[in-house]
Amino acid sequence: MNVLSSKKLNLAYGNKIILKDFDIEIKKGEIISLIGPNGSGKSTFLAGIAKLIKADNKCLFVSGKDINVFSFKEMSKTIAFVHQGNPTIEDMKVEELVECGRAPYKSWYNLFNQEDEDIVMWALKETKMYSFKDRKLSTLSGGERQKVWIATALAQKTDFLILDEPTTYLDICHQLEILELIKYLNKKLGITVLMVLHDINQASQYSDKILVLKNGEKQCFGSPSKVLNETLIQDVYGVVTEKEVKRGYPFFKILGLYTKNTDNI
């Protein structure tokens, strides 16, 4: 079953088309990494899924339904987003932020109840942040804050999680902690994951499939071993690499910028 698909999708800011004739099918339970240089259309694609940019009718589908039939509240019950560079409300406690994940299910006549509390505690435990629940966000490290945002997304109780550069600004250890958490949630809960990554080797290691964008167009889509190679990386990023296989995954050593003089490297 496809949890997300598109057919001849175009997305634009004003009159400028950023994403062009874009086709994709993402199946339930997959981890998909979206990679490509800055300005390639990655964030634009996520904005289209988040309904921040309007897609033409019958071009973008969520669980088989045209995305335009979803209200924002309905979408929040279907897809959870962890955005890049989320603001920190210094005086807010961890538990209070995770409670915000229940907002799509609440109204003035349907207030926060025991079921919501149980879901919040579950989300904190799944992300190993339960012991931090009474801490203020301002006291947490960058990696800990990112786990809290993921817990908030979990509290939405969706089957589809989208993360925009979840490892940005984190040191290597915390990057791997976040990626291991994402992998754990995918395997244990069956959550489908679409995430934007800049590290090609991390994308290779933690993804079932990789979607490569350049200049608003899909270059390729498939398993890391099938789509990642030195020629692709040179064409997309303009760098020279050397491919190895480590722990069963393609791994690339960056040798330098590509110029005509580096053809023989």
mmCIF file of C-alpha atoms in Angstrom:
data_model
loop_
_atom_site.group_PDB
_atom_site.id
_atom_site.type_symbol
_atom_site.label_atom_id
_atom_site.label_comp_id
_atom_site.label_asym_id
_atom_site.label_seq_id
_atom_site.Cartn_x
_atom_site.Cartn_y
_atom_site.Cartn_z
ATOM 1 C CA MET A 1 0.000 0.000 0.000
ATOM 2 C CA ASN A 2 1.263 3.472 -0.886
ATOM 3 C CA VAL A 3 1.138 5.916 2.011
ATOM 4 C CA LEU A 4 2.270 8.722 -0.289
ATOM 5 C CA SER A 5 2.327 9.039 -4.062
ATOM 6 C CA SER A 6 2.474 11.735 -6.700
ATOM 7 C CA LYS A 7 1.775 11.921 -10.419
ATOM 8 C CA LYS A 8 3.205 14.701 -12.583
ATOM 9 C CA LEU A 9 3.422 16.891 -9.482
ATOM 10 C CA ASN A 10 4.539 20.493 -9.930
ATOM 11 C CA LEU A 11 5.117 22.751 -6.923
ATOM 12 C CA ALA A 12 5.873 26.450 -7.214
ATOM 13 C CA TYR A 13 6.599 29.562 -5.197
ATOM 14 C CA GLY A 14 4.638 32.256 -6.994
ATOM 15 C CA ASN A 15 5.260 31.808 -10.709
ATOM 16 C CA LYS A 16 8.516 29.920 -10.216
ATOM 17 C CA ILE A 17 8.175 26.150 -10.512
ATOM 18 C CA ILE A 18 10.559 24.439 -8.081
ATOM 19 C CA LEU A 19 9.507 20.786 -8.347
ATOM 20 C CA LYS A 20 8.764 19.533 -11.863
ATOM 21 C CA ASP A 21 6.773 16.538 -13.164
ATOM 22 C CA PHE A 22 7.501 14.641 -9.975
ATOM 23 C CA ASP A 23 6.385 11.004 -9.626
ATOM 24 C CA ILE A 24 6.935 8.941 -6.489
ATOM 25 C CA GLU A 25 5.434 6.002 -4.600
ATOM 26 C CA ILE A 26 6.274 5.468 -0.931
ATOM 27 C CA LYS A 27 5.077 2.207 0.565
ATOM 28 C CA LYS A 28 3.994 1.555 4.137
ATOM 29 C CA GLY A 29 6.823 0.721 6.532
ATOM 30 C CA GLU A 30 9.679 2.071 4.430
ATOM 31 C CA ILE A 31 12.423 4.467 5.503
ATOM 32 C CA ILE A 32 13.042 6.902 2.655
ATOM 33 C CA SER A 33 15.871 9.427 2.693
ATOM 34 C CA LEU A 34 15.596 12.462 0.454
ATOM 35 C CA ILE A 35 18.985 13.787 -0.630
ATOM 36 C CA GLY A 36 20.287 16.417 -3.023
ATOM 37 C CA PRO A 37 22.139 19.741 -3.047
ATOM 38 C CA ASN A 38 20.725 22.935 -1.580
ATOM 39 C CA GLY A 39 17.947 24.321 -3.758
ATOM 40 C CA SER A 40 17.138 20.956 -5.329
ATOM 41 C CA GLY A 41 13.502 20.941 -4.173
ATOM 42 C CA LYS A 42 13.694 18.838 -1.009
ATOM 43 C CA SER A 43 12.075 21.387 1.308
ATOM 44 C CA THR A 44 9.567 22.315 -1.396
ATOM 45 C CA PHE A 45 8.407 18.703 -1.599
ATOM 46 C CA LEU A 46 7.941 18.570 2.172
ATOM 47 C CA ALA A 47 6.074 21.893 2.066
ATOM 48 C CA GLY A 48 3.701 20.391 -0.483
ATOM 49 C CA ILE A 49 3.015 17.413 1.765
ATOM 50 C CA ALA A 50 2.446 19.781 4.698
ATOM 51 C CA LYS A 51 -0.044 21.739 2.540
ATOM 52 C CA LEU A 52 2.055 24.881 2.895
ATOM 53 C CA ILE A 53 2.253 24.928 -0.913
ATOM 54 C CA LYS A 54 -0.875 23.916 -2.800
ATOM 55 C CA ALA A 55 -0.607 20.942 -5.104
ATOM 56 C CA ASP A 56 -2.848 20.659 -8.144
ATOM 57 C CA ASN A 57 -5.813 18.332 -7.716
ATOM 58 C CA LYS A 58 -5.103 14.638 -8.304
ATOM 59 C CA CYS A 59 -1.324 15.100 -8.294
ATOM 60 C CA LEU A 60 -0.387 14.324 -4.673
ATOM 61 C CA PHE A 61 -2.014 11.527 -2.706
ATOM 62 C CA VAL A 62 -1.891 10.449 0.943
ATOM 63 C CA SER A 63 -3.111 6.897 1.598
ATOM 64 C CA GLY A 64 -4.761 6.983 -1.816
ATOM 65 C CA LYS A 65 -6.674 10.224 -1.192
ATOM 66 C CA ASP A 66 -6.053 13.537 -2.906
ATOM 67 C CA ILE A 67 -4.155 15.665 -0.406
ATOM 68 C CA ASN A 68 -6.488 18.592 -1.075
ATOM 69 C CA VAL A 69 -9.430 16.809 0.587
ATOM 70 C CA PHE A 70 -7.607 16.836 3.947
ATOM 71 C CA SER A 71 -8.055 19.664 6.429
ATOM 72 C CA PHE A 72 -4.971 20.662 8.413
ATOM 73 C CA LYS A 73 -6.381 18.861 11.459
ATOM 74 C CA GLU A 74 -7.073 15.704 9.463
ATOM 75 C CA MET A 75 -3.584 15.857 7.989
ATOM 76 C CA SER A 76 -2.113 16.128 11.497
ATOM 77 C CA LYS A 77 -3.845 12.860 12.382
ATOM 78 C CA THR A 78 -2.295 11.217 9.330
ATOM 79 C CA ILE A 79 1.240 12.606 9.054
ATOM 80 C CA ALA A 80 3.508 13.916 11.814
ATOM 81 C CA PHE A 81 6.225 16.433 10.947
ATOM 82 C CA VAL A 82 9.461 17.217 12.740
ATOM 83 C CA HIS A 83 10.552 20.464 11.164
ATOM 84 C CA GLN A 84 14.055 21.842 10.879
ATOM 85 C CA GLY A 85 15.101 24.360 13.531
ATOM 86 C CA ASN A 86 12.039 24.154 15.771
ATOM 87 C CA PRO A 87 11.881 27.095 18.199
ATOM 88 C CA THR A 88 12.543 26.477 21.869
ATOM 89 C CA ILE A 89 10.095 27.872 24.405
ATOM 90 C CA GLU A 90 12.551 28.281 27.235
ATOM 91 C CA ASP A 91 10.142 27.959 30.176
ATOM 92 C CA MET A 92 8.153 25.053 28.744
ATOM 93 C CA LYS A 93 8.668 21.627 30.276
ATOM 94 C CA VAL A 94 9.327 18.526 28.206
ATOM 95 C CA GLU A 95 5.991 16.938 29.088
ATOM 96 C CA GLU A 96 4.129 20.130 28.173
ATOM 97 C CA LEU A 97 5.624 20.171 24.694
ATOM 98 C CA VAL A 98 4.836 16.513 24.057
ATOM 99 C CA GLU A 99 1.238 17.192 25.137
ATOM 100 C CA CYS A 100 1.001 19.522 22.125
ATOM 101 C CA GLY A 101 1.113 16.425 19.951
ATOM 102 C CA ARG A 102 -2.431 15.657 21.078
ATOM 103 C CA ALA A 103 -3.765 18.995 19.756
ATOM 104 C CA PRO A 104 -5.282 17.524 16.544
ATOM 105 C CA TYR A 105 -7.622 15.441 18.695
ATOM 106 C CA LYS A 106 -8.679 18.225 21.058
ATOM 107 C CA SER A 107 -11.359 20.911 20.974
ATOM 108 C CA TRP A 108 -13.089 23.207 23.441
ATOM 109 C CA TYR A 109 -15.490 20.382 24.332
ATOM 110 C CA ASN A 110 -12.935 17.549 24.165
ATOM 111 C CA LEU A 111 -10.271 18.422 26.691
ATOM 112 C CA PHE A 112 -7.047 16.645 27.630
ATOM 113 C CA ASN A 113 -7.935 13.361 29.338
ATOM 114 C CA GLN A 114 -6.368 10.199 30.743
ATOM 115 C CA GLU A 115 -6.036 8.604 27.309
ATOM 116 C CA ASP A 116 -4.038 11.621 26.142
ATOM 117 C CA GLU A 117 -1.867 11.449 29.256
ATOM 118 C CA ASP A 118 -1.169 7.757 28.636
ATOM 119 C CA ILE A 119 -0.161 8.470 25.025
ATOM 120 C CA VAL A 120 2.173 11.277 26.111
ATOM 121 C CA MET A 121 3.869 9.007 28.664
ATOM 122 C CA TRP A 122 4.157 6.275 26.024
ATOM 123 C CA ALA A 123 5.796 8.685 23.557
ATOM 124 C CA LEU A 124 8.273 9.846 26.202
ATOM 125 C CA LYS A 125 9.199 6.270 27.067
ATOM 126 C CA GLU A 126 9.612 5.214 23.428
ATOM 127 C CA THR A 127 12.078 8.064 22.893
ATOM 128 C CA LYS A 128 13.813 7.444 26.245
ATOM 129 C CA MET A 129 12.859 10.926 27.436
ATOM 130 C CA TYR A 130 10.516 9.910 30.263
ATOM 131 C CA SER A 131 13.074 10.766 32.949
ATOM 132 C CA PHE A 132 13.343 14.254 31.415
ATOM 133 C CA LYS A 133 9.600 14.988 31.491
ATOM 134 C CA ASP A 134 9.813 17.619 34.238
ATOM 135 C CA ARG A 135 12.895 19.329 32.808
ATOM 136 C CA LYS A 136 12.649 22.682 31.067
ATOM 137 C CA LEU A 137 13.528 22.651 27.381
ATOM 138 C CA SER A 138 16.169 25.297 27.991
ATOM 139 C CA THR A 139 18.200 22.809 30.062
ATOM 140 C CA LEU A 140 18.426 20.168 27.322
ATOM 141 C CA SER A 141 21.145 19.522 24.780
ATOM 142 C CA GLY A 142 20.408 19.747 21.066
ATOM 143 C CA GLY A 143 20.089 15.986 20.755
ATOM 144 C CA GLU A 144 17.750 15.773 23.744
ATOM 145 C CA ARG A 145 15.551 18.530 22.335
ATOM 146 C CA GLN A 146 15.311 16.710 19.024
ATOM 147 C CA LYS A 147 14.152 13.577 20.837
ATOM 148 C CA VAL A 148 11.451 15.645 22.543
ATOM 149 C CA TRP A 149 10.233 16.910 19.162
ATOM 150 C CA ILE A 150 10.138 13.330 17.909
ATOM 151 C CA ALA A 151 8.172 12.348 21.029
ATOM 152 C CA THR A 152 5.736 15.181 20.251
ATOM 153 C CA ALA A 153 5.307 13.786 16.739
ATOM 154 C CA LEU A 154 4.775 10.288 18.172
ATOM 155 C CA ALA A 155 2.017 11.640 20.414
ATOM 156 C CA GLN A 156 0.050 12.467 17.253
ATOM 157 C CA LYS A 157 -0.322 8.675 16.786
ATOM 158 C CA THR A 158 0.183 8.674 13.035
ATOM 159 C CA ASP A 159 1.675 5.959 10.845
ATOM 160 C CA PHE A 160 3.804 8.367 8.799
ATOM 161 C CA LEU A 161 6.666 10.485 10.154
ATOM 162 C CA ILE A 162 8.417 13.181 8.122
ATOM 163 C CA LEU A 163 11.632 14.775 9.388
ATOM 164 C CA ASP A 164 13.361 17.736 7.757
ATOM 165 C CA GLU A 165 17.102 17.436 8.421
ATOM 166 C CA PRO A 166 16.711 15.787 11.856
ATOM 167 C CA THR A 167 20.482 15.622 12.441
ATOM 168 C CA THR A 168 21.383 19.209 11.521
ATOM 169 C CA TYR A 169 23.418 21.094 14.174
ATOM 170 C CA LEU A 170 24.090 17.889 16.142
ATOM 171 C CA ASP A 171 27.483 16.332 16.831
ATOM 172 C CA ILE A 172 28.264 12.938 15.325
ATOM 173 C CA CYS A 173 27.250 10.955 18.418
ATOM 174 C CA HIS A 174 23.861 12.657 18.691
ATOM 175 C CA GLN A 175 23.305 12.370 14.936
ATOM 176 C CA LEU A 176 23.644 8.607 15.217
ATOM 177 C CA GLU A 177 21.445 8.505 18.328
ATOM 178 C CA ILE A 178 18.651 10.251 16.423
ATOM 179 C CA LEU A 179 19.026 7.983 13.396
ATOM 180 C CA GLU A 180 19.047 4.878 15.596
ATOM 181 C CA LEU A 181 15.874 6.146 17.300
ATOM 182 C CA ILE A 182 14.189 6.675 13.932
ATOM 183 C CA LYS A 183 15.190 3.169 12.843
ATOM 184 C CA TYR A 184 13.901 1.722 16.126
ATOM 185 C CA LEU A 185 10.519 3.449 15.764
ATOM 186 C CA ASN A 186 10.242 2.234 12.187
ATOM 187 C CA LYS A 187 11.000 -1.375 13.089
ATOM 188 C CA LYS A 188 8.989 -1.574 16.310
ATOM 189 C CA LEU A 189 5.951 0.513 15.384
ATOM 190 C CA GLY A 190 5.918 0.072 11.619
ATOM 191 C CA ILE A 191 6.002 3.823 11.089
ATOM 192 C CA THR A 192 6.793 4.950 7.555
ATOM 193 C CA VAL A 193 9.602 7.523 7.533
ATOM 194 C CA LEU A 194 10.531 10.194 5.005
ATOM 195 C CA MET A 195 13.520 12.285 6.049
ATOM 196 C CA VAL A 196 15.845 14.818 4.484
ATOM 197 C CA LEU A 197 19.524 14.081 5.085
ATOM 198 C CA HIS A 198 22.710 15.754 3.874
ATOM 199 C CA ASP A 199 25.124 12.982 4.832
ATOM 200 C CA ILE A 200 25.189 10.476 1.962
ATOM 201 C CA ASN A 201 26.740 7.735 4.091
ATOM 202 C CA GLN A 202 24.099 8.102 6.801
ATOM 203 C CA ALA A 203 21.384 7.978 4.152
ATOM 204 C CA SER A 204 22.963 4.812 2.772
ATOM 205 C CA GLN A 205 23.118 3.128 6.168
ATOM 206 C CA TYR A 206 19.688 4.050 7.534
ATOM 207 C CA SER A 207 17.407 3.955 4.478
ATOM 208 C CA ASP A 208 15.439 1.296 2.656
ATOM 209 C CA LYS A 209 15.322 3.597 -0.355
ATOM 210 C CA ILE A 210 16.913 6.880 -1.369
ATOM 211 C CA LEU A 211 15.273 9.619 -3.422
ATOM 212 C CA VAL A 212 17.762 11.895 -5.193
ATOM 213 C CA LEU A 213 16.737 15.379 -6.360
ATOM 214 C CA LYS A 214 18.585 17.939 -8.462
ATOM 215 C CA ASN A 215 17.205 21.187 -9.879
ATOM 216 C CA GLY A 216 13.673 20.210 -8.903
ATOM 217 C CA GLU A 217 13.754 16.901 -10.758
ATOM 218 C CA LYS A 218 13.978 13.301 -9.594
ATOM 219 C CA GLN A 219 17.320 11.793 -10.564
ATOM 220 C CA CYS A 220 16.703 8.306 -9.209
ATOM 221 C CA PHE A 221 14.812 6.376 -6.548
ATOM 222 C CA GLY A 222 15.678 2.962 -5.147
ATOM 223 C CA SER A 223 17.751 1.018 -2.653
ATOM 224 C CA PRO A 224 21.108 2.541 -1.636
ATOM 225 C CA SER A 225 23.064 -0.245 -3.330
ATOM 226 C CA LYS A 226 21.237 0.337 -6.621
ATOM 227 C CA VAL A 227 21.189 4.135 -6.857
ATOM 228 C CA LEU A 228 24.334 5.362 -5.097
ATOM 229 C CA ASN A 229 27.546 5.409 -7.118
ATOM 230 C CA GLU A 230 30.471 7.719 -7.848
ATOM 231 C CA THR A 231 28.991 8.996 -11.116
ATOM 232 C CA LEU A 232 25.667 9.953 -9.542
ATOM 233 C CA ILE A 233 27.331 11.806 -6.673
ATOM 234 C CA GLN A 234 29.621 13.644 -9.078
ATOM 235 C CA ASP A 235 26.692 14.677 -11.292
ATOM 236 C CA VAL A 236 24.451 15.745 -8.407
ATOM 237 C CA TYR A 237 26.934 17.269 -5.962
ATOM 238 C CA GLY A 238 29.965 18.107 -8.093
ATOM 239 C CA VAL A 239 32.375 16.143 -5.917
ATOM 240 C CA VAL A 240 34.683 13.207 -6.577
ATOM 241 C CA THR A 241 34.234 10.148 -4.374
ATOM 242 C CA GLU A 242 35.573 6.659 -3.920
ATOM 243 C CA LYS A 243 33.053 3.917 -3.197
ATOM 244 C CA GLU A 244 33.570 1.141 -0.683
ATOM 245 C CA VAL A 245 31.187 -1.333 0.921
ATOM 246 C CA LYS A 246 31.149 -1.334 4.722
ATOM 247 C CA ARG A 247 28.788 -3.488 6.820
ATOM 248 C CA GLY A 248 26.867 -4.201 3.646
ATOM 249 C CA TYR A 249 26.221 -0.534 2.804
ATOM 250 C CA PRO A 250 27.750 1.640 0.073
ATOM 251 C CA PHE A 251 30.183 4.062 1.721
ATOM 252 C CA PHE A 252 31.767 7.035 -0.029
ATOM 253 C CA LYS A 253 35.057 8.728 0.724
ATOM 254 C CA ILE A 254 35.022 12.356 -0.444
ATOM 255 C CA LEU A 255 38.175 13.090 -2.462
ATOM 256 C CA GLY A 256 37.490 16.683 -3.496
ATOM 257 C CA LEU A 257 35.560 18.992 -5.790
ATOM 258 C CA TYR A 258 35.046 17.822 -9.344
ATOM 259 C CA THR A 259 36.867 19.691 -12.101
ATOM 260 C CA LYS A 260 38.151 18.542 -15.472
ATOM 261 C CA ASN A 261 41.564 18.151 -13.834
ATOM 262 C CA THR A 262 40.181 15.561 -11.390
ATOM 263 C CA ASP A 263 39.006 13.122 -14.061
ATOM 264 C CA ASN A 264 42.020 10.927 -13.407
ATOM 265 C CA ILE A 265 41.833 10.904 -9.595
#
